[in-house]
Amino acid sequence: MSGFMEQFRLSLVLHFRNRMALFYGYLFPVIFLVAFWVLYRHELVPIARHLGELLTVGVLGGACFGLPTTMVSERERGVWRCYRLAPVSTWSVVASVVAARYVLLLTAGLLQITLAMIIGMPAPAHVFGIWVAFTCVAFAFLGLGLMIAMMADNVPAVQALGQCIFLPMLIIGGVAVPLASLPPWAQYLSAFFPGRYAVEALQANVTGDGLDQALFSLLALTVIGAAGWAAGAGLFRWDAGERFAGRPGKPWVMVAVVGAVAVGVAGGSRGVWQTMPLVESATDSTAQLPTGVTSAPNVAPAPSALDDRSGQRRSAAMAPGPTPIPVGWQTVTLQQINAGIDFSRLPPDDGVVTPIALPEEAPKPETVIELELIRSRLPQWKPGLVTDPFQRVRNHLFVAIVPDLFQMPTERFVPHIVFDRLKAVIPKDDLIKILYWIALHPDEGDDTALDELHPFGFGNGPSDVDDVRDRTSIYAVKLLGRLLGKIQGHSSVSGICVAVCAIAQYSTETWPPAGIHR
């Protein structure tokens, strides 16, 4: 035990004397915190919904880069050969190094939480639970880090192997990119990555129901971590002269692979693959489609394209070929609408681009307050009261577009609120004509309302106005299709009443956390 404690103390001392180690261990997670804060600055509660992602990034960097880099560099300098001659057991040395790394990860995580609370995030809902989840996450990633340290012959090899785990975990593993934003194939693959379960376990204890909500994720992390530790033990080597290519124990790598595959298969059997509804093939039968989804093809066309002849921006739903151009929205006829728009070419309502909640879909408790804020402030919003009906409709569409572009949790429900408001303030015949004109001319009109979205908690709109105009056209067609009965799926009951009922249901519960004004 004295040998373990002495090595533990020495590992900490050496770490805090290493400037690069301090940079990657502490400054690197803080940089991610600032990046997430800037990216999600429009949310009502800063960082709260993304703390699980932030903590996972910190653990991933420290465990899959910091730990193996330290071990491999010491092995190259002959330090571990000296440890082998010391009168202490092998695993006492290894355990002390890993324990020191766990303490470093824990202090970095505490730093992230503290800074997040300083900028406005409420305290996590389950403090003990988040420590348990953090420990399971560290166990899983430290096991992978030990395996990397045993597979890498030098420090550059550590960086290469670490990136092979780090980058896929960020992009398709549910760590940096929300799972709901990923295509179906990426969602399937994410079930085999520990990053997904790390985020879910941590987030469940920040804003969710605690450990009970994360039991499968904790089990998955334990299995993946145990497999990584077993592989690292089977591949362990003291001397830099022992090259990985010449070692007989390479099949131990398969232990880690089998562990990840087992978790992925088990996750699939529990339905964790399907994080968002998938659109059925339109060629099968419209009866097989989810309620509110038209017979649009699985793969949505690009949001907009440029006409090769005129260079005019055209909506993806515009019918190919020449389209009769009226001289103003007041002159639009139903015949022109039927000739100019193909409603079957729209992106699906349950997709990533221009999503709209299905009638039976209810918002999550943490989004209800924000939806009620938007609904209550929309009637008094100055850009929504301008005299010109065309500009008034266009400004309202911006309220639905910005949450979509920012991928806010409310993005699927805001279109219902906007649509109900438009139906209340614009006569139906005029609204049909205006929506068609907007779809045909997404570049026409004033965009200054994008910088007047603060009443809804959005901040300023996106800097790329072309993206806004593209989605303005698509939303206009989707709402037009609902008015004409070409698209089924909108109901004011589903959009507004469900949110109001949810507010009544959760008004006495723990969400929102302390610090959020109801």
PDB file of C-alpha atoms in Angstrom, residues 252-455:
ATOM      1  CA  TRP A 252      -6.490  -9.626 -26.676  1.00  0.00           C
ATOM      2  CA  VAL A 253      -7.634  -6.684 -28.777  1.00  0.00           C
ATOM      3  CA  MET A 254     -10.626  -8.784 -29.771  1.00  0.00           C
ATOM      4  CA  VAL A 255     -11.775  -8.796 -26.144  1.00  0.00           C
ATOM      5  CA  ALA A 256     -12.401  -5.040 -26.360  1.00  0.00           C
ATOM      6  CA  VAL A 257     -14.065  -5.434 -29.760  1.00  0.00           C
ATOM      7  CA  VAL A 258     -16.354  -8.179 -28.467  1.00  0.00           C
ATOM      8  CA  GLY A 259     -17.300  -6.024 -25.483  1.00  0.00           C
ATOM      9  CA  ALA A 260     -18.299  -3.097 -27.723  1.00  0.00           C
ATOM     10  CA  VAL A 261     -20.231  -5.367 -30.110  1.00  0.00           C
ATOM     11  CA  ALA A 262     -22.085  -7.020 -27.228  1.00  0.00           C
ATOM     12  CA  VAL A 263     -23.120  -3.624 -25.882  1.00  0.00           C
ATOM     13  CA  GLY A 264     -24.239  -2.445 -29.318  1.00  0.00           C
ATOM     14  CA  VAL A 265     -26.321  -5.559 -29.930  1.00  0.00           C
ATOM     15  CA  ALA A 266     -27.861  -5.327 -26.459  1.00  0.00           C
ATOM     16  CA  GLY A 267     -28.596  -1.655 -27.047  1.00  0.00           C
ATOM     17  CA  GLY A 268     -30.319  -2.520 -30.313  1.00  0.00           C
ATOM     18  CA  SER A 269     -32.491  -5.120 -28.606  1.00  0.00           C
ATOM     19  CA  ARG A 270     -33.603  -2.434 -26.139  1.00  0.00           C
ATOM     20  CA  GLY A 271     -34.468  -0.025 -28.944  1.00  0.00           C
ATOM     21  CA  VAL A 272     -31.777   2.580 -28.255  1.00  0.00           C
ATOM     22  CA  TRP A 273     -30.912   2.637 -31.954  1.00  0.00           C
ATOM     23  CA  GLN A 274     -34.141   4.403 -32.844  1.00  0.00           C
ATOM     24  CA  THR A 275     -33.597   7.820 -31.269  1.00  0.00           C
ATOM     25  CA  MET A 276     -35.934   9.529 -33.720  1.00  0.00           C
ATOM     26  CA  PRO A 277     -38.730   8.236 -35.965  1.00  0.00           C
ATOM     27  CA  LEU A 278     -37.616   6.935 -39.324  1.00  0.00           C
ATOM     28  CA  VAL A 279     -39.667   7.609 -42.432  1.00  0.00           C
ATOM     29  CA  GLU A 280     -40.971   4.465 -44.106  1.00  0.00           C
ATOM     30  CA  SER A 281     -40.487   3.999 -47.808  1.00  0.00           C
ATOM     31  CA  ALA A 282     -43.135   5.778 -49.825  1.00  0.00           C
ATOM     32  CA  THR A 283     -43.237   2.906 -52.305  1.00  0.00           C
ATOM     33  CA  ASP A 284     -44.625   0.471 -49.748  1.00  0.00           C
ATOM     34  CA  SER A 285     -47.915   2.035 -48.732  1.00  0.00           C
ATOM     35  CA  THR A 286     -49.007   5.336 -47.344  1.00  0.00           C
ATOM     36  CA  ALA A 287     -50.738   3.366 -44.598  1.00  0.00           C
ATOM     37  CA  GLN A 288     -47.315   2.408 -43.277  1.00  0.00           C
ATOM     38  CA  LEU A 289     -46.203   6.012 -42.880  1.00  0.00           C
ATOM     39  CA  PRO A 290     -46.292   7.614 -39.417  1.00  0.00           C
ATOM     40  CA  THR A 291     -49.201   9.966 -38.823  1.00  0.00           C
ATOM     41  CA  GLY A 292     -48.522  13.360 -40.351  1.00  0.00           C
ATOM     42  CA  VAL A 293     -45.881  12.139 -42.840  1.00  0.00           C
ATOM     43  CA  THR A 294     -46.776  12.378 -46.503  1.00  0.00           C
ATOM     44  CA  SER A 295     -45.607  10.070 -49.235  1.00  0.00           C
ATOM     45  CA  ALA A 296     -42.359  11.981 -49.587  1.00  0.00           C
ATOM     46  CA  PRO A 297     -39.357   9.819 -50.474  1.00  0.00           C
ATOM     47  CA  ASN A 298     -36.979   8.689 -47.749  1.00  0.00           C
ATOM     48  CA  VAL A 299     -34.123  10.842 -48.959  1.00  0.00           C
ATOM     49  CA  ALA A 300     -35.165  14.471 -48.994  1.00  0.00           C
ATOM     50  CA  PRO A 301     -33.862  16.640 -51.810  1.00  0.00           C
ATOM     51  CA  ALA A 302     -31.507  19.485 -51.116  1.00  0.00           C
ATOM     52  CA  PRO A 303     -33.280  22.409 -49.433  1.00  0.00           C
ATOM     53  CA  SER A 304     -32.812  24.609 -52.469  1.00  0.00           C
ATOM     54  CA  ALA A 305     -31.145  24.700 -55.818  1.00  0.00           C
ATOM     55  CA  LEU A 306     -30.316  27.252 -58.478  1.00  0.00           C
ATOM     56  CA  ASP A 307     -32.140  27.198 -61.759  1.00  0.00           C
ATOM     57  CA  ASP A 308     -29.547  26.573 -64.478  1.00  0.00           C
ATOM     58  CA  ARG A 309     -31.151  29.013 -66.892  1.00  0.00           C
ATOM     59  CA  SER A 310     -31.909  32.066 -64.788  1.00  0.00           C
ATOM     60  CA  GLY A 311     -29.864  31.622 -61.622  1.00  0.00           C
ATOM     61  CA  GLN A 312     -33.019  32.293 -59.599  1.00  0.00           C
ATOM     62  CA  ARG A 313     -33.130  30.495 -56.236  1.00  0.00           C
ATOM     63  CA  ARG A 314     -35.856  27.843 -56.292  1.00  0.00           C
ATOM     64  CA  SER A 315     -37.379  25.798 -53.489  1.00  0.00           C
ATOM     65  CA  ALA A 316     -36.836  22.049 -53.481  1.00  0.00           C
ATOM     66  CA  ALA A 317     -40.621  21.654 -53.693  1.00  0.00           C
ATOM     67  CA  MET A 318     -40.939  23.787 -56.812  1.00  0.00           C
ATOM     68  CA  ALA A 319     -42.097  21.641 -59.691  1.00  0.00           C
ATOM     69  CA  PRO A 320     -39.412  21.227 -62.394  1.00  0.00           C
ATOM     70  CA  GLY A 321     -39.745  23.155 -65.607  1.00  0.00           C
ATOM     71  CA  PRO A 322     -41.098  26.652 -66.280  1.00  0.00           C
ATOM     72  CA  THR A 323     -43.272  28.086 -63.504  1.00  0.00           C
ATOM     73  CA  PRO A 324     -45.751  30.864 -64.239  1.00  0.00           C
ATOM     74  CA  ILE A 325     -44.635  33.929 -62.313  1.00  0.00           C
ATOM     75  CA  PRO A 326     -47.505  36.207 -61.200  1.00  0.00           C
ATOM     76  CA  VAL A 327     -46.855  39.916 -60.781  1.00  0.00           C
ATOM     77  CA  GLY A 328     -47.646  39.950 -57.054  1.00  0.00           C
ATOM     78  CA  TRP A 329     -48.938  37.707 -54.273  1.00  0.00           C
ATOM     79  CA  GLN A 330     -52.435  39.190 -54.628  1.00  0.00           C
ATOM     80  CA  THR A 331     -52.704  37.751 -58.166  1.00  0.00           C
ATOM     81  CA  VAL A 332     -51.825  34.160 -57.236  1.00  0.00           C
ATOM     82  CA  THR A 333     -54.414  31.547 -58.258  1.00  0.00           C
ATOM     83  CA  LEU A 334     -54.960  27.954 -57.126  1.00  0.00           C
ATOM     84  CA  GLN A 335     -54.114  26.789 -60.627  1.00  0.00           C
ATOM     85  CA  GLN A 336     -50.708  28.447 -60.375  1.00  0.00           C
ATOM     86  CA  ILE A 337     -50.096  26.815 -56.987  1.00  0.00           C
ATOM     87  CA  ASN A 338     -50.977  23.336 -58.287  1.00  0.00           C
ATOM     88  CA  ALA A 339     -48.732  23.866 -61.322  1.00  0.00           C
ATOM     89  CA  GLY A 340     -45.848  25.380 -59.402  1.00  0.00           C
ATOM     90  CA  ILE A 341     -45.433  23.154 -56.318  1.00  0.00           C
ATOM     91  CA  ASP A 342     -44.839  19.430 -55.896  1.00  0.00           C
ATOM     92  CA  PHE A 343     -45.669  18.704 -52.251  1.00  0.00           C
ATOM     93  CA  SER A 344     -44.203  15.189 -52.478  1.00  0.00           C
ATOM     94  CA  ARG A 345     -40.653  16.559 -52.760  1.00  0.00           C
ATOM     95  CA  LEU A 346     -40.568  18.154 -49.304  1.00  0.00           C
ATOM     96  CA  PRO A 347     -38.169  16.991 -46.583  1.00  0.00           C
ATOM     97  CA  PRO A 348     -40.059  14.741 -44.109  1.00  0.00           C
ATOM     98  CA  ASP A 349     -41.525  16.336 -40.996  1.00  0.00           C
ATOM     99  CA  ASP A 350     -39.585  13.932 -38.772  1.00  0.00           C
ATOM    100  CA  GLY A 351     -36.279  14.596 -40.504  1.00  0.00           C
ATOM    101  CA  VAL A 352     -33.400  16.911 -39.645  1.00  0.00           C
ATOM    102  CA  VAL A 353     -34.286  19.762 -42.026  1.00  0.00           C
ATOM    103  CA  THR A 354     -37.448  21.775 -41.222  1.00  0.00           C
ATOM    104  CA  PRO A 355     -38.826  19.287 -38.659  1.00  0.00           C
ATOM    105  CA  ILE A 356     -42.436  19.592 -37.475  1.00  0.00           C
ATOM    106  CA  ALA A 357     -43.784  17.553 -34.559  1.00  0.00           C
ATOM    107  CA  LEU A 358     -46.385  14.907 -35.312  1.00  0.00           C
ATOM    108  CA  PRO A 359     -49.900  15.435 -33.873  1.00  0.00           C
ATOM    109  CA  GLU A 360     -49.451  12.817 -31.156  1.00  0.00           C
ATOM    110  CA  GLU A 361     -45.954  14.017 -30.188  1.00  0.00           C
ATOM    111  CA  ALA A 362     -45.644  15.876 -26.869  1.00  0.00           C
ATOM    112  CA  PRO A 363     -42.749  18.183 -25.926  1.00  0.00           C
ATOM    113  CA  LYS A 364     -40.302  17.202 -23.218  1.00  0.00           C
ATOM    114  CA  PRO A 365     -40.803  18.883 -19.847  1.00  0.00           C
ATOM    115  CA  GLU A 366     -37.647  20.971 -20.137  1.00  0.00           C
ATOM    116  CA  THR A 367     -38.842  22.539 -23.415  1.00  0.00           C
ATOM    117  CA  VAL A 368     -42.361  23.383 -22.258  1.00  0.00           C
ATOM    118  CA  ILE A 369     -41.393  26.637 -20.544  1.00  0.00           C
ATOM    119  CA  GLU A 370     -39.604  27.861 -23.660  1.00  0.00           C
ATOM    120  CA  LEU A 371     -42.553  26.966 -25.894  1.00  0.00           C
ATOM    121  CA  GLU A 372     -44.948  28.828 -23.621  1.00  0.00           C
ATOM    122  CA  LEU A 373     -42.585  31.825 -23.677  1.00  0.00           C
ATOM    123  CA  ILE A 374     -42.667  31.873 -27.491  1.00  0.00           C
ATOM    124  CA  ARG A 375     -46.449  31.406 -27.634  1.00  0.00           C
ATOM    125  CA  SER A 376     -47.128  34.189 -25.130  1.00  0.00           C
ATOM    126  CA  ARG A 377     -44.740  36.745 -26.647  1.00  0.00           C
ATOM    127  CA  LEU A 378     -45.481  36.157 -30.327  1.00  0.00           C
ATOM    128  CA  PRO A 379     -48.650  38.340 -30.408  1.00  0.00           C
ATOM    129  CA  GLN A 380     -46.700  41.365 -29.080  1.00  0.00           C
ATOM    130  CA  TRP A 381     -43.582  40.843 -31.220  1.00  0.00           C
ATOM    131  CA  LYS A 382     -43.062  44.038 -33.223  1.00  0.00           C
ATOM    132  CA  PRO A 383     -41.864  42.413 -36.495  1.00  0.00           C
ATOM    133  CA  GLY A 384     -45.012  40.280 -36.367  1.00  0.00           C
ATOM    134  CA  LEU A 385     -47.176  43.415 -36.341  1.00  0.00           C
ATOM    135  CA  VAL A 386     -45.830  45.168 -39.447  1.00  0.00           C
ATOM    136  CA  THR A 387     -48.408  46.529 -41.888  1.00  0.00           C
ATOM    137  CA  ASP A 388     -47.322  44.604 -44.982  1.00  0.00           C
ATOM    138  CA  PRO A 389     -48.983  41.124 -44.799  1.00  0.00           C
ATOM    139  CA  PHE A 390     -46.228  39.535 -46.904  1.00  0.00           C
ATOM    140  CA  GLN A 391     -43.478  40.763 -44.571  1.00  0.00           C
ATOM    141  CA  ARG A 392     -45.560  39.888 -41.514  1.00  0.00           C
ATOM    142  CA  VAL A 393     -45.853  36.248 -42.635  1.00  0.00           C
ATOM    143  CA  ARG A 394     -42.173  36.105 -43.549  1.00  0.00           C
ATOM    144  CA  ASN A 395     -41.149  37.449 -40.124  1.00  0.00           C
ATOM    145  CA  HIS A 396     -43.293  34.839 -38.397  1.00  0.00           C
ATOM    146  CA  LEU A 397     -41.593  32.086 -40.373  1.00  0.00           C
ATOM    147  CA  PHE A 398     -38.232  33.283 -39.028  1.00  0.00           C
ATOM    148  CA  VAL A 399     -39.414  32.333 -35.533  1.00  0.00           C
ATOM    149  CA  ALA A 400     -39.721  28.714 -36.708  1.00  0.00           C
ATOM    150  CA  ILE A 401     -36.570  28.746 -38.845  1.00  0.00           C
ATOM    151  CA  VAL A 402     -34.015  29.927 -36.269  1.00  0.00           C
ATOM    152  CA  PRO A 403     -34.657  27.078 -33.763  1.00  0.00           C
ATOM    153  CA  ASP A 404     -34.377  24.683 -36.702  1.00  0.00           C
ATOM    154  CA  LEU A 405     -31.019  26.082 -37.842  1.00  0.00           C
ATOM    155  CA  PHE A 406     -29.689  26.203 -34.277  1.00  0.00           C
ATOM    156  CA  GLN A 407     -31.041  22.678 -33.619  1.00  0.00           C
ATOM    157  CA  MET A 408     -32.765  23.840 -30.471  1.00  0.00           C
ATOM    158  CA  PRO A 409     -34.827  21.309 -28.480  1.00  0.00           C
ATOM    159  CA  THR A 410     -37.972  23.303 -29.322  1.00  0.00           C
ATOM    160  CA  GLU A 411     -37.456  23.177 -33.103  1.00  0.00           C
ATOM    161  CA  ARG A 412     -40.159  20.561 -33.779  1.00  0.00           C
ATOM    162  CA  PHE A 413     -42.933  22.378 -31.911  1.00  0.00           C
ATOM    163  CA  VAL A 414     -42.372  26.041 -32.771  1.00  0.00           C
ATOM    164  CA  PRO A 415     -43.824  25.667 -36.325  1.00  0.00           C
ATOM    165  CA  HIS A 416     -47.175  24.699 -34.786  1.00  0.00           C
ATOM    166  CA  ILE A 417     -47.172  27.863 -32.691  1.00  0.00           C
ATOM    167  CA  VAL A 418     -46.222  30.009 -35.686  1.00  0.00           C
ATOM    168  CA  PHE A 419     -48.813  28.390 -37.934  1.00  0.00           C
ATOM    169  CA  ASP A 420     -51.620  28.864 -35.417  1.00  0.00           C
ATOM    170  CA  ARG A 421     -50.667  32.516 -35.034  1.00  0.00           C
ATOM    171  CA  LEU A 422     -50.624  33.093 -38.801  1.00  0.00           C
ATOM    172  CA  LYS A 423     -54.047  31.519 -39.188  1.00  0.00           C
ATOM    173  CA  ALA A 424     -55.343  33.835 -36.475  1.00  0.00           C
ATOM    174  CA  VAL A 425     -54.026  37.094 -37.955  1.00  0.00           C
ATOM    175  CA  ILE A 426     -54.050  36.520 -41.734  1.00  0.00           C
ATOM    176  CA  PRO A 427     -57.209  35.627 -43.724  1.00  0.00           C
ATOM    177  CA  LYS A 428     -56.928  32.111 -45.127  1.00  0.00           C
ATOM    178  CA  ASP A 429     -57.138  33.110 -48.791  1.00  0.00           C
ATOM    179  CA  ASP A 430     -54.437  35.751 -48.344  1.00  0.00           C
ATOM    180  CA  LEU A 431     -52.247  33.400 -46.323  1.00  0.00           C
ATOM    181  CA  ILE A 432     -52.366  30.773 -49.079  1.00  0.00           C
ATOM    182  CA  LYS A 433     -51.272  33.305 -51.670  1.00  0.00           C
ATOM    183  CA  ILE A 434     -48.553  34.805 -49.476  1.00  0.00           C
ATOM    184  CA  LEU A 435     -47.050  31.421 -48.585  1.00  0.00           C
ATOM    185  CA  TYR A 436     -46.910  30.480 -52.257  1.00  0.00           C
ATOM    186  CA  TRP A 437     -45.259  33.792 -53.106  1.00  0.00           C
ATOM    187  CA  ILE A 438     -42.685  33.324 -50.313  1.00  0.00           C
ATOM    188  CA  ALA A 439     -41.940  29.787 -51.536  1.00  0.00           C
ATOM    189  CA  LEU A 440     -41.403  31.100 -55.036  1.00  0.00           C
ATOM    190  CA  HIS A 441     -39.422  34.182 -53.942  1.00  0.00           C
ATOM    191  CA  PRO A 442     -37.447  33.286 -50.770  1.00  0.00           C
ATOM    192  CA  ASP A 443     -34.988  36.136 -51.438  1.00  0.00           C
ATOM    193  CA  GLU A 444     -37.672  38.808 -51.508  1.00  0.00           C
ATOM    194  CA  GLY A 445     -38.343  40.850 -48.391  1.00  0.00           C
ATOM    195  CA  ASP A 446     -36.570  42.351 -45.388  1.00  0.00           C
ATOM    196  CA  ASP A 447     -34.402  40.147 -43.126  1.00  0.00           C
ATOM    197  CA  THR A 448     -33.916  42.588 -40.230  1.00  0.00           C
ATOM    198  CA  ALA A 449     -36.364  40.623 -38.041  1.00  0.00           C
ATOM    199  CA  LEU A 450     -33.613  38.009 -37.645  1.00  0.00           C
ATOM    200  CA  ASP A 451     -31.863  40.420 -35.284  1.00  0.00           C
ATOM    201  CA  GLU A 452     -35.009  41.034 -33.232  1.00  0.00           C
ATOM    202  CA  LEU A 453     -35.546  37.535 -31.826  1.00  0.00           C
ATOM    203  CA  HIS A 454     -34.378  38.316 -28.277  1.00  0.00           C
ATOM    204  CA  PRO A 455     -37.908  38.225 -26.808  1.00  0.00           C
TER     205      PRO A 455
END
